[in-house]
Short mmCIF file of N, CA and C in Angstrom, two decimals:
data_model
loop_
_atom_site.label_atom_id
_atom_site.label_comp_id
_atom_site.label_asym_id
_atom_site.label_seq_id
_atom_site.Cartn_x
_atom_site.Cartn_y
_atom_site.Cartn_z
N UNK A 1 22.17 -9.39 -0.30
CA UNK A 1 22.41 -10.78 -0.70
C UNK A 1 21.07 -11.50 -0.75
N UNK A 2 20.97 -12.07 -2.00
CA UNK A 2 19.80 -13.07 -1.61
C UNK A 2 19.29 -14.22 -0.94
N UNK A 3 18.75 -14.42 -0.27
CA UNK A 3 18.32 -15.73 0.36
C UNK A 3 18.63 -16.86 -0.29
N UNK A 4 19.28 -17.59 0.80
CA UNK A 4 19.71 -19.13 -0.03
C UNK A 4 21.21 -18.65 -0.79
N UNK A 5 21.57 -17.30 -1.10
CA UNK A 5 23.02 -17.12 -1.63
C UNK A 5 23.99 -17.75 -1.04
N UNK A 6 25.11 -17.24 -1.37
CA UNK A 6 26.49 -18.44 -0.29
C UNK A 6 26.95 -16.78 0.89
N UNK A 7 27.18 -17.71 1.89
CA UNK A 7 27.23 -17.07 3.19
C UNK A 7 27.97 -15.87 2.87
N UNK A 8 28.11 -14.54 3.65
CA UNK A 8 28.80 -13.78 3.57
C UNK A 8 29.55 -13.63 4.68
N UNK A 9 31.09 -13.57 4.49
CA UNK A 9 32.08 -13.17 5.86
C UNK A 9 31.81 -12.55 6.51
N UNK A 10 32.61 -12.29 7.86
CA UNK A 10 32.71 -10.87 8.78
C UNK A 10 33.07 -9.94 8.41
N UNK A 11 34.25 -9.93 7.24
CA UNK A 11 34.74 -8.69 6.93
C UNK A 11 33.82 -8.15 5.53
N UNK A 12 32.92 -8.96 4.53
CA UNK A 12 32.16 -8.22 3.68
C UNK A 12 30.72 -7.77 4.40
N UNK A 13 30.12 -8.90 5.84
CA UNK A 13 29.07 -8.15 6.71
C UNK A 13 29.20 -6.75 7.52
N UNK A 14 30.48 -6.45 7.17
CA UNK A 14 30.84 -5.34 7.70
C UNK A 14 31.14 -4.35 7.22
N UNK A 15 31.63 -4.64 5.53
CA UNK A 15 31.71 -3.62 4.71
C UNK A 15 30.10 -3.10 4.44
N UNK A 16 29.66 -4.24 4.36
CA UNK A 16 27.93 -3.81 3.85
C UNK A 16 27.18 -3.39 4.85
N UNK A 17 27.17 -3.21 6.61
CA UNK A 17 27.02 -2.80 7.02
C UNK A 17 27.38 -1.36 6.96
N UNK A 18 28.46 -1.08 6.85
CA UNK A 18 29.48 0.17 6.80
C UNK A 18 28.35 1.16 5.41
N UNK A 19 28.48 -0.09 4.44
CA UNK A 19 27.94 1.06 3.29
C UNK A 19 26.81 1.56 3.56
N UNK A 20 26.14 0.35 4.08
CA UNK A 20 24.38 0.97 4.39
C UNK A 20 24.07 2.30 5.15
N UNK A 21 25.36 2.11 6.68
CA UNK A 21 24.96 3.23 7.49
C UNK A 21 25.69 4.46 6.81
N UNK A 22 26.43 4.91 5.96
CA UNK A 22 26.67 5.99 4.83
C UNK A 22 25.60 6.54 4.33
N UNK A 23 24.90 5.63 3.61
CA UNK A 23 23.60 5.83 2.64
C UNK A 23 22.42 5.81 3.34
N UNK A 24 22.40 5.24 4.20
CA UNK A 24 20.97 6.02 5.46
C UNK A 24 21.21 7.21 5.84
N UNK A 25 22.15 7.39 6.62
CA UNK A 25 22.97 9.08 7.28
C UNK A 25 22.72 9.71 6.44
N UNK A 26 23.12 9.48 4.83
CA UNK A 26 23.55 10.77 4.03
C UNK A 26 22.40 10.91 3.49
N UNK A 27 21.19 10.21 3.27
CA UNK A 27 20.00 10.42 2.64
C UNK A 27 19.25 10.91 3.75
N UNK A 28 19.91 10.79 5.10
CA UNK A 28 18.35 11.42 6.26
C UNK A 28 19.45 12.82 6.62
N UNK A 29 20.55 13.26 5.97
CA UNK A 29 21.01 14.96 5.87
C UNK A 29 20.66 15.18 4.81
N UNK A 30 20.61 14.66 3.43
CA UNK A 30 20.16 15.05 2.52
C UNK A 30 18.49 15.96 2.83
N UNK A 31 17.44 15.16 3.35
CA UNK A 31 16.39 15.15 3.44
C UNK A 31 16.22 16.75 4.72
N UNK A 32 17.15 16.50 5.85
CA UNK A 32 17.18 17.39 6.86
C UNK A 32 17.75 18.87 6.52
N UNK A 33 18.74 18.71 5.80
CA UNK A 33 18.91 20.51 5.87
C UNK A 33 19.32 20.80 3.54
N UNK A 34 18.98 19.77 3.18
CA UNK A 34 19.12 19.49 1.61
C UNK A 34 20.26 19.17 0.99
N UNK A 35 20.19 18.96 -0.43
CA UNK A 35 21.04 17.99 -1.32
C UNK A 35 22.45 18.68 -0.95
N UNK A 36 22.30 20.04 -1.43
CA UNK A 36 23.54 21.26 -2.22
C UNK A 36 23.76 21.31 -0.77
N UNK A 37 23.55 21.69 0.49
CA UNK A 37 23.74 22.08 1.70
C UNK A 37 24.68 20.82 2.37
N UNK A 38 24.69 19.62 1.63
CA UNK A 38 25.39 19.03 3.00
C UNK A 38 26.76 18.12 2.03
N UNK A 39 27.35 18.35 3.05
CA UNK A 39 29.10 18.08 2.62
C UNK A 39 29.42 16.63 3.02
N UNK A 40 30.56 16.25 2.28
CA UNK A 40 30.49 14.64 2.45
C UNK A 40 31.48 14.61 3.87
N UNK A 41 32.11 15.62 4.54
CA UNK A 41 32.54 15.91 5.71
C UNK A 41 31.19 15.31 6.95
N UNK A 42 30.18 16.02 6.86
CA UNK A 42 28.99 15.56 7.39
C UNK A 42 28.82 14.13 7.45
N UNK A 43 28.87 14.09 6.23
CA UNK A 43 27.61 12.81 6.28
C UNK A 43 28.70 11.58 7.03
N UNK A 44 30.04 11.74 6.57
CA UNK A 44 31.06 10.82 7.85
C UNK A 44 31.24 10.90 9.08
N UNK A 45 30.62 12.19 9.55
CA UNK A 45 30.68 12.16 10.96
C UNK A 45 29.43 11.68 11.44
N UNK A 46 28.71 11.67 10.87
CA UNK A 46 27.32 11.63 11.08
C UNK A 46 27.08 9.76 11.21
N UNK A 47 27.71 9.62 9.60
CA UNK A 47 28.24 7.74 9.76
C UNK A 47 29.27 7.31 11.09
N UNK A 48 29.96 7.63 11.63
CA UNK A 48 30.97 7.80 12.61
C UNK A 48 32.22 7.13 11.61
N UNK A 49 32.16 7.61 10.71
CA UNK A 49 33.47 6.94 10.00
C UNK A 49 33.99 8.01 9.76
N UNK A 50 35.57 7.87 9.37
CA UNK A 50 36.52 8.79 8.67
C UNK A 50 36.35 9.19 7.17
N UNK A 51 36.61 10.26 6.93
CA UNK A 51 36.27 11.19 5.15
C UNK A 51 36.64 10.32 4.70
N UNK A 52 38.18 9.76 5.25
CA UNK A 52 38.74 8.52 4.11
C UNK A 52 38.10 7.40 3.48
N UNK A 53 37.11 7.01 4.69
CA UNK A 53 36.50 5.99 4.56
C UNK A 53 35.57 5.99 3.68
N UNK A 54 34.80 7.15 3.84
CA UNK A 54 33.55 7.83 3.35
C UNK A 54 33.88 7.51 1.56
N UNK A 55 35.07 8.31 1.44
CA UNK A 55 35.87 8.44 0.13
C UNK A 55 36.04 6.75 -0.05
N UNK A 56 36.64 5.89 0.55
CA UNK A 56 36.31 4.77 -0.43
C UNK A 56 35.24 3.84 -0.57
N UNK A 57 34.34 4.71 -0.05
CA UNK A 57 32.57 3.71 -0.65
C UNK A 57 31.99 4.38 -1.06
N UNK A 58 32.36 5.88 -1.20
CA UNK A 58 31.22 6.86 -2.03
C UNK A 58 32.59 7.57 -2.52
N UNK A 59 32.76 7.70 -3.62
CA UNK A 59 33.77 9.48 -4.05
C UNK A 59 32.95 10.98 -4.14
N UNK A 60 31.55 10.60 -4.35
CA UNK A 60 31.04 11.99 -4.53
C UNK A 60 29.24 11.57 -3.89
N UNK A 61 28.68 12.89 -3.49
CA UNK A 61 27.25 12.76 -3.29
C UNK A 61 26.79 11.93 -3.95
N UNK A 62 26.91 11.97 -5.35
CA UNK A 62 26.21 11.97 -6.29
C UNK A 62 25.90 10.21 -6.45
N UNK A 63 27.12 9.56 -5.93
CA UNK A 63 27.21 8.34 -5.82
C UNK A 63 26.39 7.24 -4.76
N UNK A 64 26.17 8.28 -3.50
CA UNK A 64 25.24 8.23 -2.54
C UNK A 64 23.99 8.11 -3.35
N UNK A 65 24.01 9.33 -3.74
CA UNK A 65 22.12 8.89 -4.03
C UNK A 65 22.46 8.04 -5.35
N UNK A 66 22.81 7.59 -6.01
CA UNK A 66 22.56 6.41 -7.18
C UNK A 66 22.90 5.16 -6.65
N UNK A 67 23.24 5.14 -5.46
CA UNK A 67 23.37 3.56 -4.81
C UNK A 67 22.68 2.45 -5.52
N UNK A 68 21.56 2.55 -4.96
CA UNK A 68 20.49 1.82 -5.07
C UNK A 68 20.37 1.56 -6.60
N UNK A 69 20.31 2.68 -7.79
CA UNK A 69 19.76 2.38 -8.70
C UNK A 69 21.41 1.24 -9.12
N UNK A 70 22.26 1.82 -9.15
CA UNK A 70 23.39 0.74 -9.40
C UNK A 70 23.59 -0.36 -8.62
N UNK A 71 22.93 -0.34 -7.84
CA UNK A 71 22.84 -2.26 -7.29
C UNK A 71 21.90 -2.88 -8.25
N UNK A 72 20.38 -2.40 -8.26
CA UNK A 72 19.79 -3.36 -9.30
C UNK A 72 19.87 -3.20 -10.71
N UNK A 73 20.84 -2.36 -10.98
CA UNK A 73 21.29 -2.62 -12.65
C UNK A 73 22.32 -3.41 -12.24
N UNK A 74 23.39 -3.69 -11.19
CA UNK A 74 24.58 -4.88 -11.61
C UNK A 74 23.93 -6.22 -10.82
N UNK A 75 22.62 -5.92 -10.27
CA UNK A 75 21.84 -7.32 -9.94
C UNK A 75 21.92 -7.82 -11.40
N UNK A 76 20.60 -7.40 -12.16
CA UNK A 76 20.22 -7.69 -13.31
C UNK A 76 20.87 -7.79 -14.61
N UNK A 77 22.83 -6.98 -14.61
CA UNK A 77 23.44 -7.57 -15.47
C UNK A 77 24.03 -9.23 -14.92
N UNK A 78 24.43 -9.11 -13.79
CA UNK A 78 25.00 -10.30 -12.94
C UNK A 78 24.25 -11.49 -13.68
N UNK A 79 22.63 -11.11 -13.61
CA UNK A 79 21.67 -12.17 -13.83
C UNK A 79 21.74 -12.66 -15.40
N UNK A 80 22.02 -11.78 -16.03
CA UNK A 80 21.95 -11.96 -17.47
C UNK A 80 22.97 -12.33 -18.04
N UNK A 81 24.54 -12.23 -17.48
CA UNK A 81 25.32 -13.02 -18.04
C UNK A 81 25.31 -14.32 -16.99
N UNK A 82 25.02 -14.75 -16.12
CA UNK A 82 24.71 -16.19 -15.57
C UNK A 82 23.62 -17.04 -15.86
N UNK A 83 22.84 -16.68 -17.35
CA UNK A 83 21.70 -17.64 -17.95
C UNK A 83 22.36 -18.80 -17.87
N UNK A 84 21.48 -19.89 -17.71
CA UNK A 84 22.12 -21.50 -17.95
C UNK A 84 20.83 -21.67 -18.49
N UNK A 85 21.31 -23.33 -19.31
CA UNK A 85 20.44 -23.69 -20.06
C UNK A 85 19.66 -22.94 -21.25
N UNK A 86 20.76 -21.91 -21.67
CA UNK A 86 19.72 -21.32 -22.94
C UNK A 86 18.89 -20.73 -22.83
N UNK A 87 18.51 -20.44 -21.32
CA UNK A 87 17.47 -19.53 -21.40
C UNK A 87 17.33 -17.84 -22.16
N UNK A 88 16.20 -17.80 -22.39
CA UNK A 88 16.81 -16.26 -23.82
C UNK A 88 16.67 -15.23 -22.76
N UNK A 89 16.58 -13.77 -23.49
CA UNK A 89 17.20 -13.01 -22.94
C UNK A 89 15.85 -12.38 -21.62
N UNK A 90 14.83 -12.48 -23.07
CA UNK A 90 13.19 -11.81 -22.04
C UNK A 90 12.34 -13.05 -20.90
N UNK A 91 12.83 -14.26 -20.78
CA UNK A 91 12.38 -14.92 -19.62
C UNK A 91 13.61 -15.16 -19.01
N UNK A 92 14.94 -15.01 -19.11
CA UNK A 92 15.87 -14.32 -17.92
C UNK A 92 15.71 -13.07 -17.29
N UNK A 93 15.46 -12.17 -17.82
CA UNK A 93 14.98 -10.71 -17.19
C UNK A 93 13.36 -11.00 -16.49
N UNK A 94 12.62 -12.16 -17.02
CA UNK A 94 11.19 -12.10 -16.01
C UNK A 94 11.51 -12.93 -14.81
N UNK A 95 12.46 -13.56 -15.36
CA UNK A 95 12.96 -14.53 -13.92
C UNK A 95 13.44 -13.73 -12.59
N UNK A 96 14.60 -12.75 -12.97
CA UNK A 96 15.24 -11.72 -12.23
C UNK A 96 13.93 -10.80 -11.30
N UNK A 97 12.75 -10.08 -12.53
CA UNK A 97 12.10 -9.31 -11.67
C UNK A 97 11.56 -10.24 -10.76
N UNK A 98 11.20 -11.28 -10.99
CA UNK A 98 10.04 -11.96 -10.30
C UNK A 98 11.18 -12.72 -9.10
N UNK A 99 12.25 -13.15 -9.28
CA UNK A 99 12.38 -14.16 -8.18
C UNK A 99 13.82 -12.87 -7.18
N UNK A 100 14.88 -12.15 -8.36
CA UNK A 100 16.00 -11.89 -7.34
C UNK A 100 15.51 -10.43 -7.14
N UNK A 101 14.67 -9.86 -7.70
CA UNK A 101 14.87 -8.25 -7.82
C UNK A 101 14.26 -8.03 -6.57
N UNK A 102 13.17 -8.49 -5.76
CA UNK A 102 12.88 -8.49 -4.79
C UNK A 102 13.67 -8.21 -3.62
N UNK A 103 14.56 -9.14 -3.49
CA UNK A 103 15.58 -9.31 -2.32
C UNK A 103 17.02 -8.17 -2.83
N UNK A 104 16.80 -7.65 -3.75
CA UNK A 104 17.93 -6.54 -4.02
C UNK A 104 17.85 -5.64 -2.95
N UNK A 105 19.01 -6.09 -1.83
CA UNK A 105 19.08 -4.72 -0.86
C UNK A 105 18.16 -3.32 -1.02
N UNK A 106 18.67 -2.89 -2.76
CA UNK A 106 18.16 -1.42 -2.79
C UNK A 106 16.66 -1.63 -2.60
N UNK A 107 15.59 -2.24 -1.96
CA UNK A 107 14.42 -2.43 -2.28
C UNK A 107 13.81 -2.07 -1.08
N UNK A 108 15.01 -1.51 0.25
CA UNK A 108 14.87 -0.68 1.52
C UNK A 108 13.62 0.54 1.53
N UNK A 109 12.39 -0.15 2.09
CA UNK A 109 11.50 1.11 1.80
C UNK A 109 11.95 2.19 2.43
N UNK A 110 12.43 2.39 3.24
CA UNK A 110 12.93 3.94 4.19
C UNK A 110 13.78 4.59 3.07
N UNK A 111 14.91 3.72 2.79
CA UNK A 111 15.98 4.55 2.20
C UNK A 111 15.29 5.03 0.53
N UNK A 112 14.17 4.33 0.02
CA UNK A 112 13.70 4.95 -1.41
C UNK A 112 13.20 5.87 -0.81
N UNK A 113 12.14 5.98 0.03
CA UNK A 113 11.03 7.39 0.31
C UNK A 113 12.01 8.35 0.70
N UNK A 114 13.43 8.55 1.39
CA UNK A 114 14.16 9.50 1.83
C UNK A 114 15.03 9.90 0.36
N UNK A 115 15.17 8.46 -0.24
CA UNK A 115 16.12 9.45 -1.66
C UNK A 115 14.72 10.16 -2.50
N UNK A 116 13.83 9.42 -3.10
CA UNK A 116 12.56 10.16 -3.52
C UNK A 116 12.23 11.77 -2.82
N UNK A 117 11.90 11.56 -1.56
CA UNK A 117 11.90 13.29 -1.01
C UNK A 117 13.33 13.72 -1.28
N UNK A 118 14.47 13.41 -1.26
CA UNK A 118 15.22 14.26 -1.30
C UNK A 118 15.55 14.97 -3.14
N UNK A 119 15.12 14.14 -4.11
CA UNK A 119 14.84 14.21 -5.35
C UNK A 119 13.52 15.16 -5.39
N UNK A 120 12.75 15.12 -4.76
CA UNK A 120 11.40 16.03 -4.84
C UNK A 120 12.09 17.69 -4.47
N UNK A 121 13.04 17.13 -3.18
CA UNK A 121 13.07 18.82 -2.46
C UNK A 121 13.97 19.51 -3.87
N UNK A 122 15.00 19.22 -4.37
CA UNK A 122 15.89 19.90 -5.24
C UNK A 122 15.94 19.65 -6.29
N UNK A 123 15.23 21.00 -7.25
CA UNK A 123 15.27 21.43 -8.46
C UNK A 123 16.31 20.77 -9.14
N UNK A 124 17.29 20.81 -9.33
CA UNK A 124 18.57 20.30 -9.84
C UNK A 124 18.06 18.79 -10.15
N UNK A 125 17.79 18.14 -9.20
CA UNK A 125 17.79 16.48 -8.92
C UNK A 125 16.53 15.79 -9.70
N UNK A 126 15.74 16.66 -9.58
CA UNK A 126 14.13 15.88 -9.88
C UNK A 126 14.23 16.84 -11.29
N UNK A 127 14.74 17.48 -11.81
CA UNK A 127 15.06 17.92 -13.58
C UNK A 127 15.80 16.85 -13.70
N UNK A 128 16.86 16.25 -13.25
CA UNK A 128 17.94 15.40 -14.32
C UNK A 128 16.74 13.60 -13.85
N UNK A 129 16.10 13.49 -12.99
CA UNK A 129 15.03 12.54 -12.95
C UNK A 129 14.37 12.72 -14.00
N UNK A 130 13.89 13.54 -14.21
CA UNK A 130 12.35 13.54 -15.35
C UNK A 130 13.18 13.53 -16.56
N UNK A 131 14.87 14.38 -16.52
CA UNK A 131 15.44 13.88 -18.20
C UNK A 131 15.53 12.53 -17.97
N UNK A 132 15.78 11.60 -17.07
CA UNK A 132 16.50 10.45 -17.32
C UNK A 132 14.88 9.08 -17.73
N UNK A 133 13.85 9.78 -17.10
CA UNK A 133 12.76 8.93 -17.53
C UNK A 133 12.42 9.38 -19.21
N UNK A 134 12.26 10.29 -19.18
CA UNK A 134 11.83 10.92 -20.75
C UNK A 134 12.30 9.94 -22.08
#
């Protein structure tokens, strides 16, 4: 949430708590024994939550590690359909990097350097990286 946003409840400080400690856990097993090696069984015990649970904030690994990049793409659509005043499309997007992209949760230095190594360790992961920059 960004600074100055409108308050957040107990029960969404808790979902977002909940999600974070998922996506820390599962990116520091990812990193500890690798990508293909660890089961989403793990990474909930590891969160101390139930598979069920696990299952409704992540359905697959795969969703784990794209967290982050899908928070600041629905930051930055969020931002772009809430222009006021006419502002056009390329000083709404300089507004976003410069003032909200900052405070985008995903901007957790621990949790990038642990998904980054875990993208470095497996072949699989850091090929569909270099297709997706190309």
């Amino acid at each position: 949430m960004a600074p100055g946003g409108p308050k957040m409840g107990l029960r969404q400080r808790k979902k977002l708590r909940t999600r974070l400690t998922i996506e820390r856990e599962a990116l520091r097993l990812f990193a500890e024994q690798g990508y293909a090696a660890t089961t989403l069984t793990q990474i909930a015990e590891r969160a101390d939550i139930a598979p069920s649970t696990l299952h409704t904030y992540f359905p697959a690994k795969e969703d784990i590690l794209a967290a982050a990049w899908q928070e600041v793409v629905e930051s930055a659509r969020l931002h772009l359909l809430d222009r006021t005043g006419g502002a056009g499309t390329i000083d709404a997007l300089r507004r976003w990097l410069l003032e909200e992209l900052p405070t985008v949760r995903a901007t957790d230095a621990e949790l990038n350097r642990l998904r980054l190594q875990v993208i470095a360790q497996d072949e699989t992961l850091a090929r569909q990286a270099r297709l997706r920059s190309e």
